[in-house]
PDB file of N, CA and C in Angstrom:
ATOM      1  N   UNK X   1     -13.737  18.499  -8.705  1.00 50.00           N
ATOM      2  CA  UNK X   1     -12.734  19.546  -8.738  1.00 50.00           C
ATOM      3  C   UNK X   1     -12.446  19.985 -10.160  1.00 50.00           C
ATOM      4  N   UNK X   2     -12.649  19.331 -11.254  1.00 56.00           N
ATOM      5  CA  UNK X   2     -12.532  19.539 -12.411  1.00 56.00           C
ATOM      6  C   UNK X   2     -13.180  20.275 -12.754  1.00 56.00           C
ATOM      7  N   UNK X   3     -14.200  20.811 -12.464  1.00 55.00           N
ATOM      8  CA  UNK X   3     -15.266  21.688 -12.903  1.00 55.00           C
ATOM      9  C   UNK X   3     -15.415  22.778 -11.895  1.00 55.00           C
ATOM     10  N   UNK X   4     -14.569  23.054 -11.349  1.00 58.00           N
ATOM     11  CA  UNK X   4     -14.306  24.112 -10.501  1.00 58.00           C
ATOM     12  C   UNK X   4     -14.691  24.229  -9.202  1.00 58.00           C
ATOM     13  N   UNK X   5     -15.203  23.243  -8.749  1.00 69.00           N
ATOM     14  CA  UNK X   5     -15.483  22.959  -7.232  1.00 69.00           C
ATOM     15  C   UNK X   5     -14.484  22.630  -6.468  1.00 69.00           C
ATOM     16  N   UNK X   6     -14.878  23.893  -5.256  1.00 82.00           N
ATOM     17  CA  UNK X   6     -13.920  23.167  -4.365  1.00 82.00           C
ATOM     18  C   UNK X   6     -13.739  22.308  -3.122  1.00 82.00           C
ATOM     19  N   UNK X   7     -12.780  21.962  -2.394  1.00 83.00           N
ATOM     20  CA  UNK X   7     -13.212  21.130  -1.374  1.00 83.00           C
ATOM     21  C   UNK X   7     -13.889  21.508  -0.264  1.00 83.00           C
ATOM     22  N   UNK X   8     -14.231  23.010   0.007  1.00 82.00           N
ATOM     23  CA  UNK X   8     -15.409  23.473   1.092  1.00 82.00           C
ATOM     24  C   UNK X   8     -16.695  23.234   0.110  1.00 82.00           C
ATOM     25  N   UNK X   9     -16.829  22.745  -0.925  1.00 82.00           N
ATOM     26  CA  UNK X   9     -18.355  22.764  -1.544  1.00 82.00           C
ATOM     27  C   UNK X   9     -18.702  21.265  -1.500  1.00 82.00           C
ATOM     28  N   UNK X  10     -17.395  20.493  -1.884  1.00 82.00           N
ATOM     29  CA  UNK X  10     -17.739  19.212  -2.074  1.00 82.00           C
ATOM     30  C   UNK X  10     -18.194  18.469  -0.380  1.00 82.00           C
ATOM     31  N   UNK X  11     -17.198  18.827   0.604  1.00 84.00           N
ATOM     32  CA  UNK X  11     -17.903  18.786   2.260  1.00 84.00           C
ATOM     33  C   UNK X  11     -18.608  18.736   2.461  1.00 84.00           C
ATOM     34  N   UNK X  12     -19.757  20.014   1.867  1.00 84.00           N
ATOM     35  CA  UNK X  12     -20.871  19.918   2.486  1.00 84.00           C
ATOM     36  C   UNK X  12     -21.382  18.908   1.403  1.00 84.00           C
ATOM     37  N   UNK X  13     -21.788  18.225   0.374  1.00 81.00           N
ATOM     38  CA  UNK X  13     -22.311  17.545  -0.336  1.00 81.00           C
ATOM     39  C   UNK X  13     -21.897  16.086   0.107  1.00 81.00           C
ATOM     40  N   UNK X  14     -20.725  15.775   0.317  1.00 83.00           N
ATOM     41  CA  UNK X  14     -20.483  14.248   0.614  1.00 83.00           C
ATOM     42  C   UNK X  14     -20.392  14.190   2.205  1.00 83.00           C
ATOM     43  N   UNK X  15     -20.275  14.922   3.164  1.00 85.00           N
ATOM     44  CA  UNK X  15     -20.402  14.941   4.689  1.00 85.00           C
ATOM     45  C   UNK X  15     -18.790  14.661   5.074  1.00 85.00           C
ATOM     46  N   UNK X  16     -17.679  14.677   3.886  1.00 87.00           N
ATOM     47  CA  UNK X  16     -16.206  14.226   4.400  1.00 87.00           C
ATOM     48  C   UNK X  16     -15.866  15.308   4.709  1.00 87.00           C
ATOM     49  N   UNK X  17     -14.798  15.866   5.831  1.00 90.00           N
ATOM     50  CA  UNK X  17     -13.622  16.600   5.676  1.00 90.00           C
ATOM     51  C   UNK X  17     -13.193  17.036   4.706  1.00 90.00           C
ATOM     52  N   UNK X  18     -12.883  18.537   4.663  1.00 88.00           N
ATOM     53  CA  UNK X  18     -11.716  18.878   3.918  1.00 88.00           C
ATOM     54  C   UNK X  18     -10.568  18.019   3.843  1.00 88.00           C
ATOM     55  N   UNK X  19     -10.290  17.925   5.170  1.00 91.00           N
ATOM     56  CA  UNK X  19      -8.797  17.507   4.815  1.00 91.00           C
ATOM     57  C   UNK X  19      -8.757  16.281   4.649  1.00 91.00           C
ATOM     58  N   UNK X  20      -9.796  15.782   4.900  1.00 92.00           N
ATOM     59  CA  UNK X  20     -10.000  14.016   4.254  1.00 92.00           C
ATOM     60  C   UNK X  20     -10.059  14.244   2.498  1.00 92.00           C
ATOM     61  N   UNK X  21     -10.772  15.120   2.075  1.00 89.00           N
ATOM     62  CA  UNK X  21     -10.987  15.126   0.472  1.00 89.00           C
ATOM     63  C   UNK X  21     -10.153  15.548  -0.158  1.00 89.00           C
ATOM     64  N   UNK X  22      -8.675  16.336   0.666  1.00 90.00           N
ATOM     65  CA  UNK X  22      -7.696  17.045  -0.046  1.00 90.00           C
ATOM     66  C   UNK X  22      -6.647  15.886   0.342  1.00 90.00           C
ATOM     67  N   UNK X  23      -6.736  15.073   1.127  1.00 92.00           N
ATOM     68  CA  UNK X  23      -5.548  13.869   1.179  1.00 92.00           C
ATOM     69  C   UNK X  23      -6.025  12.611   0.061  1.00 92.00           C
ATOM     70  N   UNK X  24      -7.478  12.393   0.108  1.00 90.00           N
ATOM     71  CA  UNK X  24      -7.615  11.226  -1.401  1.00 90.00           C
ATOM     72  C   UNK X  24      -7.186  12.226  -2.493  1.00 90.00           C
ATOM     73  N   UNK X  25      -7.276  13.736  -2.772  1.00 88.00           N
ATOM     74  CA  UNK X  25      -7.478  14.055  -4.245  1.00 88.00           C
ATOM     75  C   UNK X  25      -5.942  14.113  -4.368  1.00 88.00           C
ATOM     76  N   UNK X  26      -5.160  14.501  -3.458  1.00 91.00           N
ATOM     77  CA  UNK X  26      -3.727  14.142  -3.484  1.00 91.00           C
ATOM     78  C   UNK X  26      -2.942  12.661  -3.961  1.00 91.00           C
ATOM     79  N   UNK X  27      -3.715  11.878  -2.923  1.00 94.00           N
ATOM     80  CA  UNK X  27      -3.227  10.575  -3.474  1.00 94.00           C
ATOM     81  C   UNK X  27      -3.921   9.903  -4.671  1.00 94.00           C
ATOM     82  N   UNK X  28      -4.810  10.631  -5.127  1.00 89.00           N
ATOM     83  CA  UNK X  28      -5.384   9.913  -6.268  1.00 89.00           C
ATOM     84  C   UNK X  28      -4.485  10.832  -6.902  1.00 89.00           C
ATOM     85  N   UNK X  29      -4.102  11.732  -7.379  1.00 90.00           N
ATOM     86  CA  UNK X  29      -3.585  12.508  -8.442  1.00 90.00           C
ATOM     87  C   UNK X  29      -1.479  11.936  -8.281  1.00 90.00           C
ATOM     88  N   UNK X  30      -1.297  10.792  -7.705  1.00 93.00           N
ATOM     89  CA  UNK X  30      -0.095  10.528  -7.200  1.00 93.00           C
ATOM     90  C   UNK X  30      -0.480   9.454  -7.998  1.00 93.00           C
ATOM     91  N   UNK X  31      -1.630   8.259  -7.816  1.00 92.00           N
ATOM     92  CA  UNK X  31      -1.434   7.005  -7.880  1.00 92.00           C
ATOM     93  C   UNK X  31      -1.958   7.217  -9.492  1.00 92.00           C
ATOM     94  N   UNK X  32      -2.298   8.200  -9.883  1.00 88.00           N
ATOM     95  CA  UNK X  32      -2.960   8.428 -11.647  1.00 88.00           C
ATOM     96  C   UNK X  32      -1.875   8.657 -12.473  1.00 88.00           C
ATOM     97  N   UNK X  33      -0.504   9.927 -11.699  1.00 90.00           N
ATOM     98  CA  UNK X  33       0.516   9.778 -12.583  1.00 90.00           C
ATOM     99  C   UNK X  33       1.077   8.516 -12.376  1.00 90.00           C
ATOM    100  N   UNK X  34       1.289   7.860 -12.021  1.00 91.00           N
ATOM    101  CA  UNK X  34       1.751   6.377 -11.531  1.00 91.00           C
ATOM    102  C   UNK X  34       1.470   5.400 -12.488  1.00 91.00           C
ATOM    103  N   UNK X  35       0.112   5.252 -13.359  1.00 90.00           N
ATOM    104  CA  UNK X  35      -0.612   4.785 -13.982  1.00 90.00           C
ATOM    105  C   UNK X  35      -0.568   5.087 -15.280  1.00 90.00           C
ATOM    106  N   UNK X  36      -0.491   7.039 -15.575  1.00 86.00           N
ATOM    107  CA  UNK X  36      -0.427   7.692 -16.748  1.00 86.00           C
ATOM    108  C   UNK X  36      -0.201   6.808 -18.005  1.00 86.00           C
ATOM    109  N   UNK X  37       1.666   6.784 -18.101  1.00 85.00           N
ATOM    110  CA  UNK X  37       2.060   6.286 -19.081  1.00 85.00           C
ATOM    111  C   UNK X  37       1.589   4.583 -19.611  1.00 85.00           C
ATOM    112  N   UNK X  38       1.180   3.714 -18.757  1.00 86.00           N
ATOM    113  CA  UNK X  38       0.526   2.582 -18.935  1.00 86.00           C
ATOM    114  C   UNK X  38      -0.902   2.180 -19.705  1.00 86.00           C
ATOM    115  N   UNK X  39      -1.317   3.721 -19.428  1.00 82.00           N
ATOM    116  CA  UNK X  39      -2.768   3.339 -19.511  1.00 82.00           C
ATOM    117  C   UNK X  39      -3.715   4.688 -20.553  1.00 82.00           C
ATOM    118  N   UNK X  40      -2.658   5.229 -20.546  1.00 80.00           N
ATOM    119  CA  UNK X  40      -3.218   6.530 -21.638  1.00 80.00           C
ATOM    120  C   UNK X  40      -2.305   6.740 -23.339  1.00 80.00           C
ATOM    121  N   UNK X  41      -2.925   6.206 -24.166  1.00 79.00           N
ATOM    122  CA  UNK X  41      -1.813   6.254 -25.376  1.00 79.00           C
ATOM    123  C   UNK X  41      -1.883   7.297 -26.423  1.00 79.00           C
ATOM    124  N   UNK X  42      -1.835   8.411 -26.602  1.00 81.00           N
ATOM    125  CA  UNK X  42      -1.959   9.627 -27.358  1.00 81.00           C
ATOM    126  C   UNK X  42      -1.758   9.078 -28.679  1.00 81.00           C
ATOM    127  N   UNK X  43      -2.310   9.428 -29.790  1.00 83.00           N
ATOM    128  CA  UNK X  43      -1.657   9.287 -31.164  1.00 83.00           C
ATOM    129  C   UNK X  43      -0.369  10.321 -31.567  1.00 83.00           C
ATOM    130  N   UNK X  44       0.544   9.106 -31.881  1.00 85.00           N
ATOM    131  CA  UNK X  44       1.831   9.694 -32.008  1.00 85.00           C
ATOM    132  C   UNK X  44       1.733  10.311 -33.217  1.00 85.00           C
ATOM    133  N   UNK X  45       1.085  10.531 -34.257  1.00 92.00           N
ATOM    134  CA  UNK X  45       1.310  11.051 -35.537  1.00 92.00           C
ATOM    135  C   UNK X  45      -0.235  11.584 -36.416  1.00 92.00           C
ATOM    136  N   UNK X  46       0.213  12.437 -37.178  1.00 93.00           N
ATOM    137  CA  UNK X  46      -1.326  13.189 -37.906  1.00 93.00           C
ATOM    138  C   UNK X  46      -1.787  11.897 -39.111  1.00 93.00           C
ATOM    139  N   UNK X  47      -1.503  10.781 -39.147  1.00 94.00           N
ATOM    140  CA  UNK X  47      -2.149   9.611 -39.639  1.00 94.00           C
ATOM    141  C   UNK X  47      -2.399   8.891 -38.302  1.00 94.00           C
ATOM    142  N   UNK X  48      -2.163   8.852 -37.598  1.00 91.00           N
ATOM    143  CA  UNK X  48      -2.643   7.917 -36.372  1.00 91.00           C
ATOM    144  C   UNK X  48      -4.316   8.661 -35.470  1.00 91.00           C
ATOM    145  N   UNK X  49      -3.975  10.237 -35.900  1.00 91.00           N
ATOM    146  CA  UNK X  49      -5.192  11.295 -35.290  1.00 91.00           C
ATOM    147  C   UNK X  49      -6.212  10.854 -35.765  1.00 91.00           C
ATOM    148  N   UNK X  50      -5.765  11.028 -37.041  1.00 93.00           N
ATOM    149  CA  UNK X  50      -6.899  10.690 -38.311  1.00 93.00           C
ATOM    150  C   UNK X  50      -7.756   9.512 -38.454  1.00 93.00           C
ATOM    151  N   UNK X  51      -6.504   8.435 -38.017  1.00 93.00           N
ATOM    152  CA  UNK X  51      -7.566   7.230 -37.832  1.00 93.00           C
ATOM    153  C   UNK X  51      -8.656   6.923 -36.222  1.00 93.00           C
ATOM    154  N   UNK X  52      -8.100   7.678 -35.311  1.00 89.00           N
ATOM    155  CA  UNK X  52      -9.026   7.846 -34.041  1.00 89.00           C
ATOM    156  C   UNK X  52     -10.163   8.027 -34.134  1.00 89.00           C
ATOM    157  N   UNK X  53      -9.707   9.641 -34.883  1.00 92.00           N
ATOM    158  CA  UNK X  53     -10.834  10.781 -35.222  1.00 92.00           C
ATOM    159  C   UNK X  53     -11.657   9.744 -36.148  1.00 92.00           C
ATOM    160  N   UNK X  54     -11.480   8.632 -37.176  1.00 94.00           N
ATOM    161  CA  UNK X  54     -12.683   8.392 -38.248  1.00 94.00           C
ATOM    162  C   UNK X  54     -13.138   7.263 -37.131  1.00 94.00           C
ATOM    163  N   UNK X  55     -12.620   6.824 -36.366  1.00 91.00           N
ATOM    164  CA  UNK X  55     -13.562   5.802 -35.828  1.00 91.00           C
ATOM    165  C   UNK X  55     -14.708   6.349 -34.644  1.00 91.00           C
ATOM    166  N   UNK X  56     -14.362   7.615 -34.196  1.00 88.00           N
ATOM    167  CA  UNK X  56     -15.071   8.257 -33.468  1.00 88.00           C
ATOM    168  C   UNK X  56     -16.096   8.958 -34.109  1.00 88.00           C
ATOM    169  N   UNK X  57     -15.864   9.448 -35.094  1.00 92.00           N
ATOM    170  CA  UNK X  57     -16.654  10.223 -36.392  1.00 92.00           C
ATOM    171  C   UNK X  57     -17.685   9.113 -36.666  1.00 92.00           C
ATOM    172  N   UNK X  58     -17.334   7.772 -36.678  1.00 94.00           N
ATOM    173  CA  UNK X  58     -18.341   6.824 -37.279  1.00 94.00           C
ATOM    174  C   UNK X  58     -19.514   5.923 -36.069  1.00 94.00           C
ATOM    175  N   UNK X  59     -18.807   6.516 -34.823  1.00 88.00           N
ATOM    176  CA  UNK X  59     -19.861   6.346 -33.648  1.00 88.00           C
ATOM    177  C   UNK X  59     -20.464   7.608 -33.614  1.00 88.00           C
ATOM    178  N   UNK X  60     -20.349   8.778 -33.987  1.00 89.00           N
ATOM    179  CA  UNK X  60     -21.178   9.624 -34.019  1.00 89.00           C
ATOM    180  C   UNK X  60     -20.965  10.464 -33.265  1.00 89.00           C
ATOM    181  N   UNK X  61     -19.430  10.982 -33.119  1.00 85.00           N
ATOM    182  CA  UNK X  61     -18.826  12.038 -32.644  1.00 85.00           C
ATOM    183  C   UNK X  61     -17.512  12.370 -33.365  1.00 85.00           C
ATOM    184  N   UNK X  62     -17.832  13.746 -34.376  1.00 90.00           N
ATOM    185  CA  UNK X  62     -17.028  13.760 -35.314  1.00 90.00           C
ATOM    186  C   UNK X  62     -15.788  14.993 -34.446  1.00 90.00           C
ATOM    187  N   UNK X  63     -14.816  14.818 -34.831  1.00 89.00           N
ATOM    188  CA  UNK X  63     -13.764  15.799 -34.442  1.00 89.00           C
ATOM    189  C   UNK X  63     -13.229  15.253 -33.159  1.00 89.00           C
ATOM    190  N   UNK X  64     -13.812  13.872 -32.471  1.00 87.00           N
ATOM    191  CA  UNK X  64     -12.907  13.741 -31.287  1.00 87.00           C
ATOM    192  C   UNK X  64     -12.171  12.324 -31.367  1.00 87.00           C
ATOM    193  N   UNK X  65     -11.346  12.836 -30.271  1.00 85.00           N
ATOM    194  CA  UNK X  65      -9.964  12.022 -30.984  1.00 85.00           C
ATOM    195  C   UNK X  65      -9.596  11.175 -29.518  1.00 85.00           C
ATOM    196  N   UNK X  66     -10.609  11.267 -28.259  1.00 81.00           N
ATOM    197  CA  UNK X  66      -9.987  10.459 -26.916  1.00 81.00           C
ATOM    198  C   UNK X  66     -11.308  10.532 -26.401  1.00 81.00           C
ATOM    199  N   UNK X  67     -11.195  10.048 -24.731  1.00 77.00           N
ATOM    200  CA  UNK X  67     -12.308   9.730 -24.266  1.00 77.00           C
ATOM    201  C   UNK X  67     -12.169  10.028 -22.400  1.00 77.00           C
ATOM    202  N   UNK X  68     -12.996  10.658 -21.713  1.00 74.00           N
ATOM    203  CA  UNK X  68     -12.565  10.536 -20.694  1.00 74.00           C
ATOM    204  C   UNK X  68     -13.612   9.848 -19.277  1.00 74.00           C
ATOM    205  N   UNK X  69     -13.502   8.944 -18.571  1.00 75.00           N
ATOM    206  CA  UNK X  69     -14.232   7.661 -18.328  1.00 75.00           C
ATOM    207  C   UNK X  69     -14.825   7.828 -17.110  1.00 75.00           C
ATOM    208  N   UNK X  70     -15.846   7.684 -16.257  1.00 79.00           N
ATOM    209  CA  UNK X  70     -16.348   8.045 -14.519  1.00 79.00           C
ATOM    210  C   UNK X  70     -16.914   6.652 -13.928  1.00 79.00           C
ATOM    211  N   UNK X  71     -16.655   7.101 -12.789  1.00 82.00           N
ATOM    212  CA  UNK X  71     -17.311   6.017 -11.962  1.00 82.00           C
ATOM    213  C   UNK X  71     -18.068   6.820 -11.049  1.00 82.00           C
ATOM    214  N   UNK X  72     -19.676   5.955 -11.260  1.00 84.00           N
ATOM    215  CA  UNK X  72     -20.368   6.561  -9.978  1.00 84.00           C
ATOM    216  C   UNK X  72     -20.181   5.913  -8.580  1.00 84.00           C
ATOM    217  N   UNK X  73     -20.181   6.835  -7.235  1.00 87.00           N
ATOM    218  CA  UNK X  73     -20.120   6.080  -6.332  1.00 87.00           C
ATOM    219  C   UNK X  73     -21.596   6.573  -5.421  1.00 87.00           C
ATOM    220  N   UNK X  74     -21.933   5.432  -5.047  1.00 90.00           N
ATOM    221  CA  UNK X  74     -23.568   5.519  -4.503  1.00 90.00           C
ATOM    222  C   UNK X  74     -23.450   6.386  -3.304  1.00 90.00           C
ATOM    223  N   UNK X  75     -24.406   7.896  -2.776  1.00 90.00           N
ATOM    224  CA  UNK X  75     -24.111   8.592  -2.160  1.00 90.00           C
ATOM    225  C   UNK X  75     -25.022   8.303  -1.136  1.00 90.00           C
ATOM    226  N   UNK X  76     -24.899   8.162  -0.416  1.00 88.00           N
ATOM    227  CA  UNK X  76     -25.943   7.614   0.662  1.00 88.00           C
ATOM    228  C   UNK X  76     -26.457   8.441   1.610  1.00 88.00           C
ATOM    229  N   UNK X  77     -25.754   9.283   1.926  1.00 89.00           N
ATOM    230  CA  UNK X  77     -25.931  10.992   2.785  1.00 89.00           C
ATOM    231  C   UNK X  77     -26.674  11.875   1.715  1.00 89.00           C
ATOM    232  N   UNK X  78     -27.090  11.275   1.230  1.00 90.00           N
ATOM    233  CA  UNK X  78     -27.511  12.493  -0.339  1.00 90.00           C
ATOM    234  C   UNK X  78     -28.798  13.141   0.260  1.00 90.00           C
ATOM    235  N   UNK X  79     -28.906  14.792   0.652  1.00 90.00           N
ATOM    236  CA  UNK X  79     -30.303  15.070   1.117  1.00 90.00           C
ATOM    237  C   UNK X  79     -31.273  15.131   0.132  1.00 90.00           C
ATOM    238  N   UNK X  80     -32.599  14.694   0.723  1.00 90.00           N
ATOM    239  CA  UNK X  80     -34.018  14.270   0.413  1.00 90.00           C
ATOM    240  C   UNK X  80     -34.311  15.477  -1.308  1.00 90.00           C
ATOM    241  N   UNK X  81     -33.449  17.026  -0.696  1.00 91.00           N
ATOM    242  CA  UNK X  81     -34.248  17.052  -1.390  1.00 91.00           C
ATOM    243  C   UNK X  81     -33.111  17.755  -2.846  1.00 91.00           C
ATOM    244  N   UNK X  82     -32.413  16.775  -2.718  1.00 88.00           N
ATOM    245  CA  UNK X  82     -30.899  16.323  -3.962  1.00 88.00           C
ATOM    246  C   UNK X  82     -31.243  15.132  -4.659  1.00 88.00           C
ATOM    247  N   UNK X  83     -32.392  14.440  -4.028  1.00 88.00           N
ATOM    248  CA  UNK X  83     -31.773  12.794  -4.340  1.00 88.00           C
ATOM    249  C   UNK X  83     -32.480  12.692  -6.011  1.00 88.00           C
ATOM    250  N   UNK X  84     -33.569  13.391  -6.434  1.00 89.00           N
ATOM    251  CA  UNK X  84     -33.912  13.342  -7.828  1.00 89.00           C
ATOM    252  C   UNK X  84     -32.688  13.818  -9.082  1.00 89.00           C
ATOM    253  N   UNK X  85     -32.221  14.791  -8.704  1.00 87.00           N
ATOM    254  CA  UNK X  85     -30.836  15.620  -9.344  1.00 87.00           C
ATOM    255  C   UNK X  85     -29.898  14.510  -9.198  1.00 87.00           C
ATOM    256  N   UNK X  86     -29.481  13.835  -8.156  1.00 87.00           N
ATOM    257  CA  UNK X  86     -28.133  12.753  -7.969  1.00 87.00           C
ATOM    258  C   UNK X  86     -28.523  11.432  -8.701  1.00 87.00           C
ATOM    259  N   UNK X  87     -29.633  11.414  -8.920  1.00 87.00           N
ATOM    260  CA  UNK X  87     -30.368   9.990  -8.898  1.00 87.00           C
ATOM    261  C   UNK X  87     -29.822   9.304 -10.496  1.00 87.00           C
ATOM    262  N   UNK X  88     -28.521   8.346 -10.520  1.00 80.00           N
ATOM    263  CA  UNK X  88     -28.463   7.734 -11.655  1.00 80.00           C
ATOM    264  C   UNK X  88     -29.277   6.914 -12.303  1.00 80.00           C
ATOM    265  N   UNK X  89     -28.820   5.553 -12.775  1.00 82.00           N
ATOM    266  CA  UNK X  89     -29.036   4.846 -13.889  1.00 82.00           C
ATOM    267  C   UNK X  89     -29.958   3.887 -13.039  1.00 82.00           C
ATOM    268  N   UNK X  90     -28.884   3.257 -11.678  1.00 84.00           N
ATOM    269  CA  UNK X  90     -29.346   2.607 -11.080  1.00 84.00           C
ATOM    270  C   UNK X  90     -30.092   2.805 -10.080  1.00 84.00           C
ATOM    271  N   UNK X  91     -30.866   3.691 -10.167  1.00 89.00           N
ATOM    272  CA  UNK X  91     -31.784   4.299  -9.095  1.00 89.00           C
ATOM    273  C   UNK X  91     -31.805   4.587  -7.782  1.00 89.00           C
ATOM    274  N   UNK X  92     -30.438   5.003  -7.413  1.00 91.00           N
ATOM    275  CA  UNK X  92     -29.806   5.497  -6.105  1.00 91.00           C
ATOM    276  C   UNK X  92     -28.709   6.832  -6.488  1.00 91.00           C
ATOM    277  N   UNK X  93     -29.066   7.779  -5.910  1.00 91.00           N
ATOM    278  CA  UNK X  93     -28.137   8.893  -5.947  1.00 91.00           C
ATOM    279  C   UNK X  93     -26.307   8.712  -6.025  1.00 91.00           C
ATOM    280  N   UNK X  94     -25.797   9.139  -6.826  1.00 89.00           N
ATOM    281  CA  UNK X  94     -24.710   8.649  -6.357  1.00 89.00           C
ATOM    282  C   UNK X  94     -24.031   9.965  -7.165  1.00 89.00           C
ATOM    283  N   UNK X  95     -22.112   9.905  -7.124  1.00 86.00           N
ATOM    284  CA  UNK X  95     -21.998  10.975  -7.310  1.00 86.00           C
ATOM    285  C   UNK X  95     -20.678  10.217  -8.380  1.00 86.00           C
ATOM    286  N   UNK X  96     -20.300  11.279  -9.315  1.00 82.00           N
ATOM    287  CA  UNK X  96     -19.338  11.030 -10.751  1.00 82.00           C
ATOM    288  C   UNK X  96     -18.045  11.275 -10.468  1.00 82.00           C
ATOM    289  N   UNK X  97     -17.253  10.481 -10.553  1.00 78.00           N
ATOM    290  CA  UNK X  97     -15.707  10.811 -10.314  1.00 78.00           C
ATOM    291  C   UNK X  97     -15.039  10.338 -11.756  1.00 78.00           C
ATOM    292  N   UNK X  98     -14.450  11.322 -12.773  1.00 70.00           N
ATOM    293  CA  UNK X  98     -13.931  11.629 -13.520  1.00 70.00           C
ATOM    294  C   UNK X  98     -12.277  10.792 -13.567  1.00 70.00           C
ATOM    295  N   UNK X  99     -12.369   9.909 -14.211  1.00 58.00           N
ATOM    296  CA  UNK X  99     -10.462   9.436 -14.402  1.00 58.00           C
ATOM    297  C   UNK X  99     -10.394   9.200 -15.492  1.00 58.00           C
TER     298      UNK X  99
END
């Protein structure tokens, strides 16, 4: 959904319901603010940016200052002729969920 898909596109790709994919993206977007403040720490100050930014600069991404993390989940309905395009790391199609 982050990338502009919506839940009649994602249906046909994972075989769920709409209204099955609009009740998890609901409760995931419930149980994430829930989580927010625990688990996400912004730099409070333009010396705190600075030091993000140089440690990110020194892995070899200069100008960024956060990170944002996925989990694949193995797609098993994935058609025959998707499964090269889906096909991760671990050599089963699976699909990226963004948190």
């Amino acid at each position: 959904l982050g990338r502009g898909a919506v839940f009649d596109d994602i249906a046909e790709i994972t075989f769920a319901s709409e209204s099955v994919l609009e009740d998890f993206f609901r409760q995931f977007c419930v149980k994430m603010l829930t989580l927010y403040d625990e688990f996400v720490v912004a730099p409070g100050s333009a010396a705190e940016v600075a030091k993000v930014e140089a440690v990110y600069r020194h892995m070899g991404f200069p100008g960024c200052v956060g990170s944002i993390d996925c989990v694949h989940v193995a797609w098993e309905g994935c058609p025959a002729v998707l499964r090269n395009q889906y096909k991760g790391g671990k050599g089963y199609p699976s699909i990226a969920y963004e948190v």
